[in-house]
PDB file of C-alpha atoms in Angstrom:
ATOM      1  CA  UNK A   1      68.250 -78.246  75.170  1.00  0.00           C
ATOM      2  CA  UNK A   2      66.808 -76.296  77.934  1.00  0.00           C
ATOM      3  CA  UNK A   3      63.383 -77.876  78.938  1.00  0.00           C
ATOM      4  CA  UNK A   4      61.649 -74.396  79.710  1.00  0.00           C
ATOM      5  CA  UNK A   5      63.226 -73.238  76.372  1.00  0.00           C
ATOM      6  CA  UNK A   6      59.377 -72.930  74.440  1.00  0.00           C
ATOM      7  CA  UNK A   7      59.759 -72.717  70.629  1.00  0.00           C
ATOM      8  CA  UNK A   8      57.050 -72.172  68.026  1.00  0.00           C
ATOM      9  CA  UNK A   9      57.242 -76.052  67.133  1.00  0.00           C
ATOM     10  CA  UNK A  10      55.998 -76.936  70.629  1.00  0.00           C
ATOM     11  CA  UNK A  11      52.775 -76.197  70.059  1.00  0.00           C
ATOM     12  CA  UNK A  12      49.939 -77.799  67.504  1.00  0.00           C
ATOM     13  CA  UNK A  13      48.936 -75.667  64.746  1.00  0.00           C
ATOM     14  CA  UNK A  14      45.292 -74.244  64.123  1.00  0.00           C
ATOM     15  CA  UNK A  15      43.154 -76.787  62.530  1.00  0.00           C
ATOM     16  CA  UNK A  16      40.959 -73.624  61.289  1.00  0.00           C
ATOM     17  CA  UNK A  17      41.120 -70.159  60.362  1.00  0.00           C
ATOM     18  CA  UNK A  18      39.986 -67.553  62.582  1.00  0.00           C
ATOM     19  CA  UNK A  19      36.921 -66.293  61.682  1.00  0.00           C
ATOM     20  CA  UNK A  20      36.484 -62.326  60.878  1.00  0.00           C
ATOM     21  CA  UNK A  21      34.965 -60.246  63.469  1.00  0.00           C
ATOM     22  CA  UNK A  22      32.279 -59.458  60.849  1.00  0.00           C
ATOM     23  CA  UNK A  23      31.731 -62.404  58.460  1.00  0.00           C
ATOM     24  CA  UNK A  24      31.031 -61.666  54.657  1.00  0.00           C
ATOM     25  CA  UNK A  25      28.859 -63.638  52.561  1.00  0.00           C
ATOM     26  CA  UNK A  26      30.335 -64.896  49.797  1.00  0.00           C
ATOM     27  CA  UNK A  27      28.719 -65.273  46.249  1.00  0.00           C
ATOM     28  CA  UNK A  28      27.995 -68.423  44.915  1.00  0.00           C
ATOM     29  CA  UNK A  29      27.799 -67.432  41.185  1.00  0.00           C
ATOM     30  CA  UNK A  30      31.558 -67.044  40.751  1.00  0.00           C
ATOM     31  CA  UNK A  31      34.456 -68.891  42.719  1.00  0.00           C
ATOM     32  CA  UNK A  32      37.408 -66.779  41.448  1.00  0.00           C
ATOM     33  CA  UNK A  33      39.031 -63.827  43.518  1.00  0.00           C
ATOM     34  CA  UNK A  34      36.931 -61.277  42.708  1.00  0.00           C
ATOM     35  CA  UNK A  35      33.815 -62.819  44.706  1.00  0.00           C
ATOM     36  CA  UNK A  36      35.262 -61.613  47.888  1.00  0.00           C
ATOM     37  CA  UNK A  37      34.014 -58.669  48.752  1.00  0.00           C
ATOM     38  CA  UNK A  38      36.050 -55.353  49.786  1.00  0.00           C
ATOM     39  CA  UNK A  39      36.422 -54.432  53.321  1.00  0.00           C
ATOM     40  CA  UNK A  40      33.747 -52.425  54.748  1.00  0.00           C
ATOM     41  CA  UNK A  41      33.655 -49.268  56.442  1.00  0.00           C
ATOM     42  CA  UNK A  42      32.050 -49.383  60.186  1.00  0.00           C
ATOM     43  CA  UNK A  43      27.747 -49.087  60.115  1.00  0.00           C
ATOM     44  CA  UNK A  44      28.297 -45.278  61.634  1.00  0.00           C
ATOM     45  CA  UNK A  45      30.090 -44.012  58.425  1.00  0.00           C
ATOM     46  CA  UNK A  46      27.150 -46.221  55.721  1.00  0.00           C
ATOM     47  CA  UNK A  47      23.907 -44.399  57.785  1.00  0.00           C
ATOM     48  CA  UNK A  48      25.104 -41.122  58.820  1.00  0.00           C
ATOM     49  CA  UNK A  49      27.643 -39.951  56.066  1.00  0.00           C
ATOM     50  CA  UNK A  50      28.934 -40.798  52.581  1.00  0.00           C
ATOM     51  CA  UNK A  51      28.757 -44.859  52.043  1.00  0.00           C
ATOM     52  CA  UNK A  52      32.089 -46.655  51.807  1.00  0.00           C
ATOM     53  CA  UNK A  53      33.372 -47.134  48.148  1.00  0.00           C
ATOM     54  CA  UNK A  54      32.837 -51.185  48.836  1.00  0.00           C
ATOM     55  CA  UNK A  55      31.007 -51.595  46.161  1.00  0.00           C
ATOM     56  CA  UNK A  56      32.533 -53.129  42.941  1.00  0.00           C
ATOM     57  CA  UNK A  57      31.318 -50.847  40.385  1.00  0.00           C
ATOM     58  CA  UNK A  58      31.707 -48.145  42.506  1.00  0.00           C
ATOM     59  CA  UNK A  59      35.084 -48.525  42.820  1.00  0.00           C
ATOM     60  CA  UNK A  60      35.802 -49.218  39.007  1.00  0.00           C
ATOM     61  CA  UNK A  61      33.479 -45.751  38.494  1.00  0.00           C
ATOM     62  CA  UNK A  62      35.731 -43.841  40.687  1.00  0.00           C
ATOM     63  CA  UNK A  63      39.164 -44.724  39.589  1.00  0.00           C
ATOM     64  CA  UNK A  64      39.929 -41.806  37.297  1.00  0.00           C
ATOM     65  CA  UNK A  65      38.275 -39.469  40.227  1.00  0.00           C
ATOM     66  CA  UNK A  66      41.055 -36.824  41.395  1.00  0.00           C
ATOM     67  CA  UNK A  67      41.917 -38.234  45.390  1.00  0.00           C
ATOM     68  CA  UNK A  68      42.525 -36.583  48.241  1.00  0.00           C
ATOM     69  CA  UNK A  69      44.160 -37.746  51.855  1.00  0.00           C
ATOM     70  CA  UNK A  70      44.165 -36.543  54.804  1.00  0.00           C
ATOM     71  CA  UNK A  71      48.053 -35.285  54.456  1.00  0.00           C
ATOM     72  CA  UNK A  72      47.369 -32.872  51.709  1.00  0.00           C
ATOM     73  CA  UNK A  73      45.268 -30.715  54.312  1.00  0.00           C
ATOM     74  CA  UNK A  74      48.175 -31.078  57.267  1.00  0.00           C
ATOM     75  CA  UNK A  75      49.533 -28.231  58.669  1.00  0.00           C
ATOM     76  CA  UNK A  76      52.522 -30.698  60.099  1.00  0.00           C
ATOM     77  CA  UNK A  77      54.693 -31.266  56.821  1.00  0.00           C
ATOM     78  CA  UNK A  78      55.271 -29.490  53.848  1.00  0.00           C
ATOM     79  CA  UNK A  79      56.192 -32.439  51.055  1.00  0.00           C
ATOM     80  CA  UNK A  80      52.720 -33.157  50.434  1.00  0.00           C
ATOM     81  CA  UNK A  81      51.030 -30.828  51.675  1.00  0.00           C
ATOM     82  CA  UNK A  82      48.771 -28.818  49.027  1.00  0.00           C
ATOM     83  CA  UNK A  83      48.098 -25.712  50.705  1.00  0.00           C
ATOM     84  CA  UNK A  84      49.582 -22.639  51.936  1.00  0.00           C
ATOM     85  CA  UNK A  85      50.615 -23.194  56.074  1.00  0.00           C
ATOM     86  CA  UNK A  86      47.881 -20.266  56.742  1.00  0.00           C
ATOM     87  CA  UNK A  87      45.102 -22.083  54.358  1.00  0.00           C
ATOM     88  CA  UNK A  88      45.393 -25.573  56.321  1.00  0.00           C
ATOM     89  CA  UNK A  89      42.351 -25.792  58.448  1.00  0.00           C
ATOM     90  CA  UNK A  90      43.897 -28.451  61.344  1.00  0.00           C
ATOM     91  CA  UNK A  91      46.922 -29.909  62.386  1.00  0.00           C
ATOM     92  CA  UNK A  92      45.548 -33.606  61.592  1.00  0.00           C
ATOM     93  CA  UNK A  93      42.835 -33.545  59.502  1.00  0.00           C
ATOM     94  CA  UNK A  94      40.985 -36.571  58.860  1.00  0.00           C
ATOM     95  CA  UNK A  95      39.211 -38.137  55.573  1.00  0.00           C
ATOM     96  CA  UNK A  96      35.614 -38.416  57.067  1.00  0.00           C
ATOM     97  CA  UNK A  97      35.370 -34.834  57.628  1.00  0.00           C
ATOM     98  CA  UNK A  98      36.823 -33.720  54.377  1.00  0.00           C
ATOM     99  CA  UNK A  99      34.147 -36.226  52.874  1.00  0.00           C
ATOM    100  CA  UNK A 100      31.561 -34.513  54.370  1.00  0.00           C
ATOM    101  CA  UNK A 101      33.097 -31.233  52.975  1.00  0.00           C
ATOM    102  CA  UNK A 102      33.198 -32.948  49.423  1.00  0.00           C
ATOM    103  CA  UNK A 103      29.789 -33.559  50.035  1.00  0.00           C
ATOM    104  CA  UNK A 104      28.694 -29.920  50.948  1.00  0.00           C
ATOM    105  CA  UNK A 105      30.211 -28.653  47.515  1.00  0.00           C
ATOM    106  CA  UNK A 106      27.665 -31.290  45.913  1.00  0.00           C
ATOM    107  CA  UNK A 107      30.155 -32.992  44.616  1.00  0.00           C
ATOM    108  CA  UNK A 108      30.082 -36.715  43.804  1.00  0.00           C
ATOM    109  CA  UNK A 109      32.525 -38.566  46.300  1.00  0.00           C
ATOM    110  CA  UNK A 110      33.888 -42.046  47.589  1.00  0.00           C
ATOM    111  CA  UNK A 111      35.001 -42.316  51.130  1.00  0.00           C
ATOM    112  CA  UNK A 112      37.485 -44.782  51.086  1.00  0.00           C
ATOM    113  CA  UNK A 113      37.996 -45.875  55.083  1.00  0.00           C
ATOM    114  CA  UNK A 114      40.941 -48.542  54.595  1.00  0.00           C
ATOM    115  CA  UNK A 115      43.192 -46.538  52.219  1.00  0.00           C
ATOM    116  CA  UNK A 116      46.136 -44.530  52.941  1.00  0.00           C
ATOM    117  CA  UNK A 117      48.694 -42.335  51.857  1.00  0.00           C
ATOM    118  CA  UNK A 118      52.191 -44.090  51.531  1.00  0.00           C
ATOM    119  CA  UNK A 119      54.322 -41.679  53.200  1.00  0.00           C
ATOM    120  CA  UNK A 120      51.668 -41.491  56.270  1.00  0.00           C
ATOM    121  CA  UNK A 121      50.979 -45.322  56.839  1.00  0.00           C
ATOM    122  CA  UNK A 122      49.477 -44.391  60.567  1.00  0.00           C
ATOM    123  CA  UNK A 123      46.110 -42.065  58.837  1.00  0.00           C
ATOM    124  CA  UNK A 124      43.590 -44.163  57.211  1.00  0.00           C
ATOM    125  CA  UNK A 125      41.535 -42.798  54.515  1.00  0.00           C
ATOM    126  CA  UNK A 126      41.191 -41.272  51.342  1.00  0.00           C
ATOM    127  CA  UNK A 127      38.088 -39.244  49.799  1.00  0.00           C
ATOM    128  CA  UNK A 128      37.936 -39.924  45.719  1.00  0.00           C
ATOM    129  CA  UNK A 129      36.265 -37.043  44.245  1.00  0.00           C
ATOM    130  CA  UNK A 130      34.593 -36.076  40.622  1.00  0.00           C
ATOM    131  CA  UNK A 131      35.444 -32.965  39.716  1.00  0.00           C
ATOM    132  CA  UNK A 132      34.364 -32.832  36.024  1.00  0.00           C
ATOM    133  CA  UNK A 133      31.419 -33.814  33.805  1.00  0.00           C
ATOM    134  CA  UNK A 134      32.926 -37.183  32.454  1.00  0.00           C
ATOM    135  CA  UNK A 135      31.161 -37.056  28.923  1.00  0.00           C
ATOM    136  CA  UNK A 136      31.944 -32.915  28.899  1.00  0.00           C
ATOM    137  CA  UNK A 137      34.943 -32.515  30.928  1.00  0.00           C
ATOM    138  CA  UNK A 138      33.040 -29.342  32.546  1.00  0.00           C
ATOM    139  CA  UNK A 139      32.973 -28.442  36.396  1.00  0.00           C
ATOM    140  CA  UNK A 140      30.305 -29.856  38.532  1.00  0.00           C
ATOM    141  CA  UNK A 141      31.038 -27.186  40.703  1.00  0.00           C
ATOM    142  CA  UNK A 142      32.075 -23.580  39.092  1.00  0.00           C
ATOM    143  CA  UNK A 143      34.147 -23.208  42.189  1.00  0.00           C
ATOM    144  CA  UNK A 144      36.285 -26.220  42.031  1.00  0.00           C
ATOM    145  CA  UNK A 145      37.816 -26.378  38.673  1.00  0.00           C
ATOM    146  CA  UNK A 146      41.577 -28.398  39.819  1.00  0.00           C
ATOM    147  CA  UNK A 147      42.651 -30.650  42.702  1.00  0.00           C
ATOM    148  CA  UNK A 148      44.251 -27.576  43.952  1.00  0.00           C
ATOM    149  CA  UNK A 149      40.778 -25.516  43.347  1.00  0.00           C
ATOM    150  CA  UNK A 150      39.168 -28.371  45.478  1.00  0.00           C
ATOM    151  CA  UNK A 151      41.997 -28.732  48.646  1.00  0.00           C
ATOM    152  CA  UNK A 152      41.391 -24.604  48.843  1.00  0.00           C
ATOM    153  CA  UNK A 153      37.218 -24.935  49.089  1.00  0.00           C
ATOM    154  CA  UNK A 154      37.895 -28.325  51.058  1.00  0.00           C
ATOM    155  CA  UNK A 155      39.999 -26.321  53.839  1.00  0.00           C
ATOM    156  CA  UNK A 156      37.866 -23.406  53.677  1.00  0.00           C
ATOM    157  CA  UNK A 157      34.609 -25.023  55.148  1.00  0.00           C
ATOM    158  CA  UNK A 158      36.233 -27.827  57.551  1.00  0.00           C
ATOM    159  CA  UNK A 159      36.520 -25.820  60.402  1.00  0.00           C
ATOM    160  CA  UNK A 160      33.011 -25.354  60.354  1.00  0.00           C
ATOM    161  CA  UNK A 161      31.647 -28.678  59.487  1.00  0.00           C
ATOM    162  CA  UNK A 162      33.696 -30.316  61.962  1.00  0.00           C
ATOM    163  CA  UNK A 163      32.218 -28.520  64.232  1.00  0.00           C
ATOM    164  CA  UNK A 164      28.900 -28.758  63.118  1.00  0.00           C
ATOM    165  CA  UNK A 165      29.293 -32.372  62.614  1.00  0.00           C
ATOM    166  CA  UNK A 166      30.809 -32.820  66.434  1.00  0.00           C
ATOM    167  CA  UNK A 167      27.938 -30.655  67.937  1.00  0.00           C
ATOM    168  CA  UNK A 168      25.594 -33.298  65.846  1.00  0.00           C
ATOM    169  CA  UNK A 169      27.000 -36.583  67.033  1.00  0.00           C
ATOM    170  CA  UNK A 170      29.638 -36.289  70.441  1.00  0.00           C
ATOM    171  CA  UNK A 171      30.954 -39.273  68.978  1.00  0.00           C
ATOM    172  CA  UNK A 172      32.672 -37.850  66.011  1.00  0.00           C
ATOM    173  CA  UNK A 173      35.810 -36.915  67.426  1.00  0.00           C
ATOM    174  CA  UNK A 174      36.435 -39.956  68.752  1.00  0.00           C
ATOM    175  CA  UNK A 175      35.551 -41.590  65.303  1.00  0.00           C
ATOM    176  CA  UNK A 176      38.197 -38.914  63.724  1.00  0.00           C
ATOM    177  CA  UNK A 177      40.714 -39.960  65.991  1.00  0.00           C
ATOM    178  CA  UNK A 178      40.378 -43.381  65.355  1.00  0.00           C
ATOM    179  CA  UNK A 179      41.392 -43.222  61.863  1.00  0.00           C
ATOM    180  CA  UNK A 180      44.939 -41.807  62.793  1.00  0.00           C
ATOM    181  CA  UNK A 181      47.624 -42.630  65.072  1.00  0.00           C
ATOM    182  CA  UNK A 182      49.562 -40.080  67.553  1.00  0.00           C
ATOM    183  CA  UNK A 183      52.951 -41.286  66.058  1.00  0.00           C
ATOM    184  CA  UNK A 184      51.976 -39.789  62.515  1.00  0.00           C
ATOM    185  CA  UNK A 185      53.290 -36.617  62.134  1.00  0.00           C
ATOM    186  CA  UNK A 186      55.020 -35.482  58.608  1.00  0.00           C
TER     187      UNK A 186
END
């Protein structure tokens, strides 16, 4: 054997875990799995724009709420896109604008930051939207009466908020950018 040969076994292992960049605090009332808390979303989305779904009973609330990604808006591929090419508002569209869209129809919503769409791995981010009255099944929104209902109204106004919303903060687009990759295109 090759003395400058290096293999994995030449070197100790950790004695310690890594510690997250941002530590949680764990609760002391329960020691099984579901103690640890969900991953949260950066502090720019929680004070400026729709919190995170991080919370527990959030997230069991929102479970039967109709979803939308950022690859149903795309004007790059046609398997799931739900739009007509001419009704897509951007090339790559990202989640935290269409929240804030969700949010302008007065619609309840859950950002979801750390979620994505299995056939585009490289955009994170969902939006989990209520569309009906849960106890009467009617539309909070006359407008928005279907997913498909909701992707039309969505596109409609997210040329204009994402504007509105870069003019506010210069940071936005950078933010946007972040939460897809250049190599994603269906």
């Amino acid at each position: 054997m090759d003395p400058d040969d290096i293999d994995d076994m030449d070197f100790d292992l950790p004695q310690e875990l890594i510690s997250p960049a941002s530590p949680h605090t764990r609760s002391t009332s329960s020691s099984n799995s579901s103690s640890i808390p969900a991953p949260t979303a950066p502090s720019f989305l929680s004070s400026a724009h729709l919190p995170p779904a991080s919370d527990a009973a959030m997230r069991e609330i929102a479970k039967s709420w109709t979803v939308i990604y950022p690859i149903n808006m795309s004007s790059t591929g046609k398997q799931h896109r739900k739009l007509a090419l001419a009704q897509c508002p951007t090339r790559t569209p990202s989640a935290l604008y269409i929240a804030e869209c969700v949010r302008f129809l007065g619609l309840p919503a859950a950002f979801e930051p750390e979620k994505r769409h299995p056939a585009d791995p490289l955009v994170f981010g969902r939006v989990r939207v209520q569309i009906r009255d849960p106890v009467t099944h009617q539309p909070l929104n006359p407008n928005v009466r279907t997913k498909r209902h909701l992707v039309k109204e969505v596109a409609r106004y997210y040329p204009g908020i994402e504007m509105k919303m870069n003019e506010q903060d210069p940071r936005m687009p950078a933010m946007a950018a972040a939460s897809r990759s250049e190599a994603s295109s269906v």
